[in-house]
XYZ file of C-alpha atoms in Angstrom:
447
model
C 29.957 -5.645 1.420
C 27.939 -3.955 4.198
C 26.872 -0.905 3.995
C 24.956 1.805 6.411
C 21.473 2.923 5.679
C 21.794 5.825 3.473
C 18.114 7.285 5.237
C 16.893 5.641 7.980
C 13.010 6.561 7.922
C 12.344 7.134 11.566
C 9.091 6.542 13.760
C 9.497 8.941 16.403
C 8.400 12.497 16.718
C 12.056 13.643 16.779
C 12.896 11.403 13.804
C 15.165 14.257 12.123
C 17.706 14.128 14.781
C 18.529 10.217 13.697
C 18.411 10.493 10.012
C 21.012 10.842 7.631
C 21.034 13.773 4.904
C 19.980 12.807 1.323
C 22.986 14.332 -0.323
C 22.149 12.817 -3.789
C 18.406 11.785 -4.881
C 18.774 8.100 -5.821
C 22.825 7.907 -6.870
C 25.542 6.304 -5.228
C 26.014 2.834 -4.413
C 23.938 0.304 -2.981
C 20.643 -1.168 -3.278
C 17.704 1.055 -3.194
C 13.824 0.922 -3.093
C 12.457 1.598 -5.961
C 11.790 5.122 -5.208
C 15.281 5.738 -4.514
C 15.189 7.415 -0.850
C 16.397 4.403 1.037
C 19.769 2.418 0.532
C 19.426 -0.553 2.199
C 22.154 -1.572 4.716
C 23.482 -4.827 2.966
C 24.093 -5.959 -0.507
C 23.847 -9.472 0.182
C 20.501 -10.522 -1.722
C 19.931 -14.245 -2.239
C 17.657 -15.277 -5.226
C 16.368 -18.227 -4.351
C 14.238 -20.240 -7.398
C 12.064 -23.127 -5.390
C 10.781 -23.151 -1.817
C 13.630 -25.726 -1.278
C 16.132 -22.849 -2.362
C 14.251 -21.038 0.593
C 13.948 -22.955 3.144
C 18.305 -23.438 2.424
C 19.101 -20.439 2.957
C 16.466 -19.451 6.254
C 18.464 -22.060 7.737
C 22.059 -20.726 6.913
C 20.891 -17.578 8.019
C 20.967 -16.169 11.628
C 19.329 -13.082 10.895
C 17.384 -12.441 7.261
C 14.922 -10.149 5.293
C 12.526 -10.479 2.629
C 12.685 -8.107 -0.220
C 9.847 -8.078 -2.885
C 9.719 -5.341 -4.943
C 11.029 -2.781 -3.336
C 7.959 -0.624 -3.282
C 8.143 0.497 0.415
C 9.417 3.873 1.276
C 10.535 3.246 4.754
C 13.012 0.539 6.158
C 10.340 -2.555 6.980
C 12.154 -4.575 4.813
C 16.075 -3.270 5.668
C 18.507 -5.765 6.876
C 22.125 -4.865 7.921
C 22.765 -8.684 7.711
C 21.137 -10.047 4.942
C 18.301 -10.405 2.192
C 16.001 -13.015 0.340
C 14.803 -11.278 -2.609
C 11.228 -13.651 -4.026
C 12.048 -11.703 -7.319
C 12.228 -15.393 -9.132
C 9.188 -16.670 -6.977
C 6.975 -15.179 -9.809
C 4.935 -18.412 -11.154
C 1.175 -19.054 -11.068
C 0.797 -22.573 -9.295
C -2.792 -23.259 -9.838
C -5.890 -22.241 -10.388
C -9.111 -23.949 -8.920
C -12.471 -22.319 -11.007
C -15.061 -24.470 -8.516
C -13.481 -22.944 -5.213
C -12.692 -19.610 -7.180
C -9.380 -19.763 -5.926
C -5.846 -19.015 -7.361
C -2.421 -20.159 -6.127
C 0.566 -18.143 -7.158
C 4.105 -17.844 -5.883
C 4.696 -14.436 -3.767
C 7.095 -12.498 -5.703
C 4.456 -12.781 -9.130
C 3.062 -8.928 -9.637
C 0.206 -7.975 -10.364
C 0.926 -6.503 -13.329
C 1.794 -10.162 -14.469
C -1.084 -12.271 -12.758
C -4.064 -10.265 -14.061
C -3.987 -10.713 -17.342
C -3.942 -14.896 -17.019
C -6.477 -14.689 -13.964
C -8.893 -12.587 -17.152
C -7.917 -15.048 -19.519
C -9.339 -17.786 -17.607
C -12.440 -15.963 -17.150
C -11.614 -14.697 -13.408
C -10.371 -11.384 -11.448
C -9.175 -10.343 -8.457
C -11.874 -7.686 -6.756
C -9.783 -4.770 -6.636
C -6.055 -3.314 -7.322
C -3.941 -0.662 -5.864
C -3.200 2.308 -8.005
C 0.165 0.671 -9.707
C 0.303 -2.882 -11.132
C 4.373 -3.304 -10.458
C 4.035 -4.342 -6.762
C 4.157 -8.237 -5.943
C 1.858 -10.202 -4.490
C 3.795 -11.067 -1.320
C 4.801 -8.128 -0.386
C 1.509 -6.067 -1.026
C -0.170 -8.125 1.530
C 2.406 -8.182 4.228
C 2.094 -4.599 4.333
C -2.123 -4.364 3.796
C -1.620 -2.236 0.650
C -4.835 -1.196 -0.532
C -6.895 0.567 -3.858
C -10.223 2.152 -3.634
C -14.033 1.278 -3.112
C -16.480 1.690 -0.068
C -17.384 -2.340 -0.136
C -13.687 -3.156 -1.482
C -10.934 -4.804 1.173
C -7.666 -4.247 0.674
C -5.469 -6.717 -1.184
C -4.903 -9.187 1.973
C -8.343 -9.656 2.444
C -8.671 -11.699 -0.484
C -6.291 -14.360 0.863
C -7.753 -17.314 1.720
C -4.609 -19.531 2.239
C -0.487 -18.692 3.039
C 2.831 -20.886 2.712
C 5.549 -19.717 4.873
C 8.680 -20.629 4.957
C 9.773 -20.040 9.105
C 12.479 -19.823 10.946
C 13.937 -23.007 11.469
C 13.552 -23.430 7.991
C 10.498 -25.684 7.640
C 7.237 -24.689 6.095
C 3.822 -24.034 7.589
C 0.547 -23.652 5.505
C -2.048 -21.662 6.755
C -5.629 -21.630 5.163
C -9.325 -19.975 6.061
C -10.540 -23.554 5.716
C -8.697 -24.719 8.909
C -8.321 -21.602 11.064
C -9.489 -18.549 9.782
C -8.194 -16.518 12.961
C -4.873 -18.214 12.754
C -4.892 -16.877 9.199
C -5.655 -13.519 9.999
C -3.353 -13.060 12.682
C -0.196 -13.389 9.707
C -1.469 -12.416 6.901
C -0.506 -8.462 7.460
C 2.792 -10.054 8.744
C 4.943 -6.879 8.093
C 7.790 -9.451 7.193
C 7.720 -10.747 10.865
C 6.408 -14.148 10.559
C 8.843 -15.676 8.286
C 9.523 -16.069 4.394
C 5.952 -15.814 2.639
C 6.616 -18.133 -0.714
C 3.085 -18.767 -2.352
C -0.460 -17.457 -1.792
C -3.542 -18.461 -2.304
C -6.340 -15.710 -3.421
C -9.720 -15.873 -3.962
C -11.050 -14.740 -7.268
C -14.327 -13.668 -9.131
C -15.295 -13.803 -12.448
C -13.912 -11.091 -14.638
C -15.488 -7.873 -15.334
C -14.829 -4.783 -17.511
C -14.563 -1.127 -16.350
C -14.908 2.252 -17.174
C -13.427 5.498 -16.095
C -14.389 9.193 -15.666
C -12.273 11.880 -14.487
C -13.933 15.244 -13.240
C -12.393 18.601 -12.251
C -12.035 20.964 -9.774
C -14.538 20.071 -7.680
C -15.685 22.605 -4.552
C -13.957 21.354 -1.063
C -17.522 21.991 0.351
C -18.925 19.480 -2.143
C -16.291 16.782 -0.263
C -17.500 18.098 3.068
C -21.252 18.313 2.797
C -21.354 15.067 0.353
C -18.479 12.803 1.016
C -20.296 9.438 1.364
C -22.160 9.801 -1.745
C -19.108 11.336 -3.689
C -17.307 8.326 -2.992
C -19.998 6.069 -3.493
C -20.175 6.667 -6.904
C -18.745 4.172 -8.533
C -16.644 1.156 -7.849
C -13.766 2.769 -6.687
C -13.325 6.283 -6.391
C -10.291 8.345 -5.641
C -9.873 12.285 -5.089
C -6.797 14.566 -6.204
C -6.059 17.149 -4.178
C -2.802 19.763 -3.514
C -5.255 21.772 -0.463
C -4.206 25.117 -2.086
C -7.652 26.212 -3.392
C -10.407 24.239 -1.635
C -10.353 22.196 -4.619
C -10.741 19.045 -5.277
C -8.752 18.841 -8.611
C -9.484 15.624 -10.127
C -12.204 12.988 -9.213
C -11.453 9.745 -10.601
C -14.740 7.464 -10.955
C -14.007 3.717 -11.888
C -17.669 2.134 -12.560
C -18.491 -1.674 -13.634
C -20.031 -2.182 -16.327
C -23.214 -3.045 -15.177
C -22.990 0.274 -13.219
C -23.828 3.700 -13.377
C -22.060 5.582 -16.134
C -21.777 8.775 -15.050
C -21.970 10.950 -18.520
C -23.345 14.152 -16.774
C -21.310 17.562 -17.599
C -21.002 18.094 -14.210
C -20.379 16.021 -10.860
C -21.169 17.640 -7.442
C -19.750 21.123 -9.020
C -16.862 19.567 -10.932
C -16.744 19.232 -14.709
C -16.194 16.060 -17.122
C -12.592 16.245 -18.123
C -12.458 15.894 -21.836
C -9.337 14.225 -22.213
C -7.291 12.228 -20.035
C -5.550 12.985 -16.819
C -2.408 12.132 -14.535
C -3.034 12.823 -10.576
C 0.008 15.491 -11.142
C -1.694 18.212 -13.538
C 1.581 18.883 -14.833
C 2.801 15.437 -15.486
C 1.665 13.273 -19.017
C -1.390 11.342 -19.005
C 0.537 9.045 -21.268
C 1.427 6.482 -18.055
C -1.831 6.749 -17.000
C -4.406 4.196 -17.596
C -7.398 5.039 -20.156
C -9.905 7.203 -18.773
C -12.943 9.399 -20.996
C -15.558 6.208 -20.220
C -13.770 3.843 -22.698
C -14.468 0.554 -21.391
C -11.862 -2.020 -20.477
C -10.718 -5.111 -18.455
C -10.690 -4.892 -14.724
C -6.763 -4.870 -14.673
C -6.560 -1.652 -17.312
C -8.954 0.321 -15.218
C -8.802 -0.251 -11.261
C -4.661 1.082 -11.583
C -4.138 4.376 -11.910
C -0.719 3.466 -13.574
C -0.086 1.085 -16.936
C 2.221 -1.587 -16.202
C 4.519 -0.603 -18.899
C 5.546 2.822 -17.505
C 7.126 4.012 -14.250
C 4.015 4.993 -12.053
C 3.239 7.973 -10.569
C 6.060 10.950 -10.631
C 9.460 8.244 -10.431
C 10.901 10.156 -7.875
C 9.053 11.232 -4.572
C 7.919 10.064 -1.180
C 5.122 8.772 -0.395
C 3.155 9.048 3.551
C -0.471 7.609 3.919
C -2.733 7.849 7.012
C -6.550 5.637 7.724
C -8.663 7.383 9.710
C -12.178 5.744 10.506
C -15.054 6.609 7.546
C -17.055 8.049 10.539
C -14.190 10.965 10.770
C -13.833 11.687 7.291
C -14.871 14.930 6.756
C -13.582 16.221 10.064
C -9.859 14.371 9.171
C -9.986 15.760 5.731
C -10.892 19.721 7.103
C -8.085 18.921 9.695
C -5.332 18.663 6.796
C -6.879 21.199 4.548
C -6.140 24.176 7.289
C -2.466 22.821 7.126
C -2.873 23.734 3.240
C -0.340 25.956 3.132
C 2.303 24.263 4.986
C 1.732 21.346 2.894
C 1.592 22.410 -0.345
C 5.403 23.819 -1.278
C 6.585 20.041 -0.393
C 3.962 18.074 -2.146
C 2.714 16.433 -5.725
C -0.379 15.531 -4.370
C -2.851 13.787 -2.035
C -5.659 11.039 -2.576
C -8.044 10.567 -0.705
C -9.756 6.686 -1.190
C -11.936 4.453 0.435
C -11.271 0.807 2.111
C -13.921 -1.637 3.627
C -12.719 -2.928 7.117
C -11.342 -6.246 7.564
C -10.197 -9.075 10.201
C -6.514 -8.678 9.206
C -5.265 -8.289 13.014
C -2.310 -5.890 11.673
C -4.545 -4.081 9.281
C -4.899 -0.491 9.426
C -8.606 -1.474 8.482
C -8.913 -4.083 11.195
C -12.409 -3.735 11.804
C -13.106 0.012 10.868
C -14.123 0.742 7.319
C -11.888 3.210 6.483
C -10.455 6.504 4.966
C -6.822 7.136 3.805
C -5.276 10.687 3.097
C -2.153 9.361 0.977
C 0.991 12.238 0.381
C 2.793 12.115 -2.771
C 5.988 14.132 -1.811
C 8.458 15.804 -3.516
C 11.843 14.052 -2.730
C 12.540 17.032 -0.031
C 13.224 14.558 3.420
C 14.008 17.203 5.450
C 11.190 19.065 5.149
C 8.753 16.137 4.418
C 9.832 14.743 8.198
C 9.334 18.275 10.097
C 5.671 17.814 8.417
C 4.670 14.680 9.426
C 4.850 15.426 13.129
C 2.467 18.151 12.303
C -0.157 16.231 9.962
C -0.053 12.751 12.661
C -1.090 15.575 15.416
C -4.231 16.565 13.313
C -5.269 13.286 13.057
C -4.569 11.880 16.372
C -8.220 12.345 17.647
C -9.137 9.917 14.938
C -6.650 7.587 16.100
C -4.993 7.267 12.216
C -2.711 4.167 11.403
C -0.311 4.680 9.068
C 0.790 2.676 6.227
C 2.960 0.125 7.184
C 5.025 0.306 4.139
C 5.268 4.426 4.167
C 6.872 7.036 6.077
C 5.674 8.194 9.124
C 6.853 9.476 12.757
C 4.153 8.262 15.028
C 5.821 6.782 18.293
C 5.537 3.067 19.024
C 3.172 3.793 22.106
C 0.456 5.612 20.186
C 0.661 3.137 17.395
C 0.408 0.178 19.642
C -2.805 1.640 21.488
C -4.037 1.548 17.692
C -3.481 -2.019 17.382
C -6.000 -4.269 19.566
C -4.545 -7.232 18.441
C -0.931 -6.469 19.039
C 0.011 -7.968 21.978
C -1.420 -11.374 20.261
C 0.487 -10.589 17.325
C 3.326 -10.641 19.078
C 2.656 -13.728 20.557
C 1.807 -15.372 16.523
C 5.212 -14.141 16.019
C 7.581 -15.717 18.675
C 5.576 -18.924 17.413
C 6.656 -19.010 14.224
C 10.373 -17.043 15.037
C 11.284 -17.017 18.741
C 14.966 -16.303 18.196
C 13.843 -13.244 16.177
C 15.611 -14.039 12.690
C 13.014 -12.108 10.797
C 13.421 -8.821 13.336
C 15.078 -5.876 12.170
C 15.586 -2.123 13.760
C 12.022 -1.144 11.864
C 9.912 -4.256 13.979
C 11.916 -3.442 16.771
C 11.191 -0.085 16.908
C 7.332 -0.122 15.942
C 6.382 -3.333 17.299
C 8.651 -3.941 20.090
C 9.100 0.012 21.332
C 12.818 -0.445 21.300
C 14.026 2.884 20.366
């Protein structure tokens, strides 16, 4: 049975005049994200179990989606017709310790690669801040952690299989054409039916991490680039109510600095652990108080075995160029008091640029101001308009896989590659299979 969007997470500025009301915070039927804010507009999910099972059912299909996890908070991966789910796509294929390489099938998390990559002596270079997300669809959508030298996940891909629309499958690798690689990588689900990647991998290390508190706003403003230079990834806490910084998370390397001191840049050593939320349990958290651990306990913010951050929010997330980060930052801090009845909380991180023609880092190492909202659409969507207007003269991209209200012709001028990108994707799909209201709206401009 078919069913209507139960929020359809618009992209214009006037995007609460098309939504529907949330009349019941993830209840009622359907399928939903895992956040619960978005019903998607079909229950017909395939679970396919092989790339044949794939390729099967690409063909049968006039029009199709791929679902991975179900991590995104806007409709990029809706589908009024129907869906693939990789959920069963979750195998490591191979791993190759002379080219540092490891081959796994898309829908695999994570949460469920790291600990074999560490096992066989290897890692992954960095994480995003929960474990639970799959492979697949994390780099479709240039999802990200933390650290000034650190790419986001897609840049570690070094070869794709896609499954495209007429059904037969394409390989793309660094080793033949790296541009042709980049230009799909950050597909955003347009290119076809991603169904195993190939990462590149370095030998495992252990971590440590410090928390600090209530740091001054002026600290962030008069020492941002050495703040967030700290360590190997560093992320900042804020709710913009005080002109505090509430929490500082510093994730060092081992063979890094340990920062013991009492005091950071005006903030003191927590002494005991934290959640982002101040008022939520540190229990889901992963172990902080310099206690060292494996890479894959340390980069998350979030143990695998717990649901990550507050369960039941929203989530919004703009890059801004690093050259602009203390003036983007001061921009959003005089909204402080619009913001802060509708939100959990904001971090701030750090991502090296990239080649990734659809990456919001494409070539500009980068900031991001992330939202954690309170599930309150309404008033989360009057905001956004507001915040995307601050940040405009630092022409922000948005996460792909977030909510935002940027119109398609600012977001395009964003994109240098996009007109190519286009082009890369009536290659691989010229009948538009893979297209949904989402890609037609923010890639196409068809409102």
């Amino acid at each position: 049975m078919k069913r209507k969007t139960f929020i359809q997470l618009g992209t214009t500025m006037a995007a609460t005049s098309v939504l529907s009301p949330l009349t019941s915070w993830g209840q009622g039927p359907g399928l939903h994200n895992w956040a619960g804010n978005v019903t998607y507009s079909t229950g017909n999910v395939q679970y396919p179990k092989s790339v044949a099972e794939v390729q099967a059912i690409v063909k049968k299909h006039p029009k199709l989606k791929t679902l991975g996890t179900r991590h995104c908070f806007n409709t990029i991966a809706d589908s009024k017709d129907d869906l693939l789910s990789t959920r069963d796509l979750n195998k490591v294929v191979s791993i190759d310790q002379k080219a540092k390489t490891v081959t796994v099938e898309a829908g695999i998390k994570y949460g469920e690669l790291a600990p074999y990559l560490h096992q066989q002596g290897f890692a992954l270079h960095n994480l995003a801040s929960l474990p639970h997300i799959s492979v697949g669809g994390s780099i479709t959508t240039a999802t990200h952690g933390s650290g000034v030298k650190n790419g986001n996940l897609a840049s570690s891909v070094s070869g794709l299989e896609v499954v495209i629309a007429d059904g037969s499958v394409v390989h793309f690798s660094k080793h033949t054409n790296q541009e042709q690689l980049n230009s799909v990588v950050v597909g955003l689900g347009a290119i076809g039916v991603i169904t195993k990647v190939t990462l590149d991998i370095v030998p495992t290390f252990m971590v440590r991490q410090r928390v600090f508190t209530n740091m001054p706003l002026a600290q962030v403003k008069h020492n941002f680039e050495k703040i967030v230079s700290a360590g190997y990834s560093v992320s900042l806490f804020t709710d913009w109510q005080n002109d505090i910084v509430s929490e500082v998370w510093i994730k060092s390397r081992m063979d890094e600095k340990d920062h013991t001191e009492a005091e950071f840049y005006g903030a003191k050593a927590a002494t005991k652990n934290r959640h982002p939320v101040i008022a939520q349990s540190a229990e889901k958290c992963t172990d902080q108080m310099g206690v060292p651990g494996v890479w894959y306990e340390r980069l998350p913010h979030f143990k695998m075995g717990f649901t990550p951050s507050t369960g039941k929010e929203l989530q919004s997330e703009y890059f801004i160029p690093f050259k602009h980060a203390v003036e983007a930052i001061t921009a959003i801090a005089r909204l402080g008091k619009q913001i802060g009845p509708h939100l959990f909380i904001t971090e701030i991180r750090t991502i090296a640029a990239d080649n990734l023609w659809m990456s919001p880092c494409h070539n500009q190492t980068s900031i991001t101001i992330h939202f954690t909202w309170k599930p309150e659409t309404e008033a989360v969507l009057k905001l956004l308009p507001i915040i995307e207007r601050e940040l405009a003269p630092y022409n922000a991209r948005p996460h792909w896989g977030k909510i935002f209200t940027i119109a398609p012709n600012f977001l395009a001028s964003r994109y240098e590659k996009l007109s190519e990108f286009k082009k890369t994707v009536a290659l691989y799909d010229p009948k538009g299979k893979f297209r949904n209201a989402f890609l037609n709206k923010n890639i196409y401009g068809i409102i």
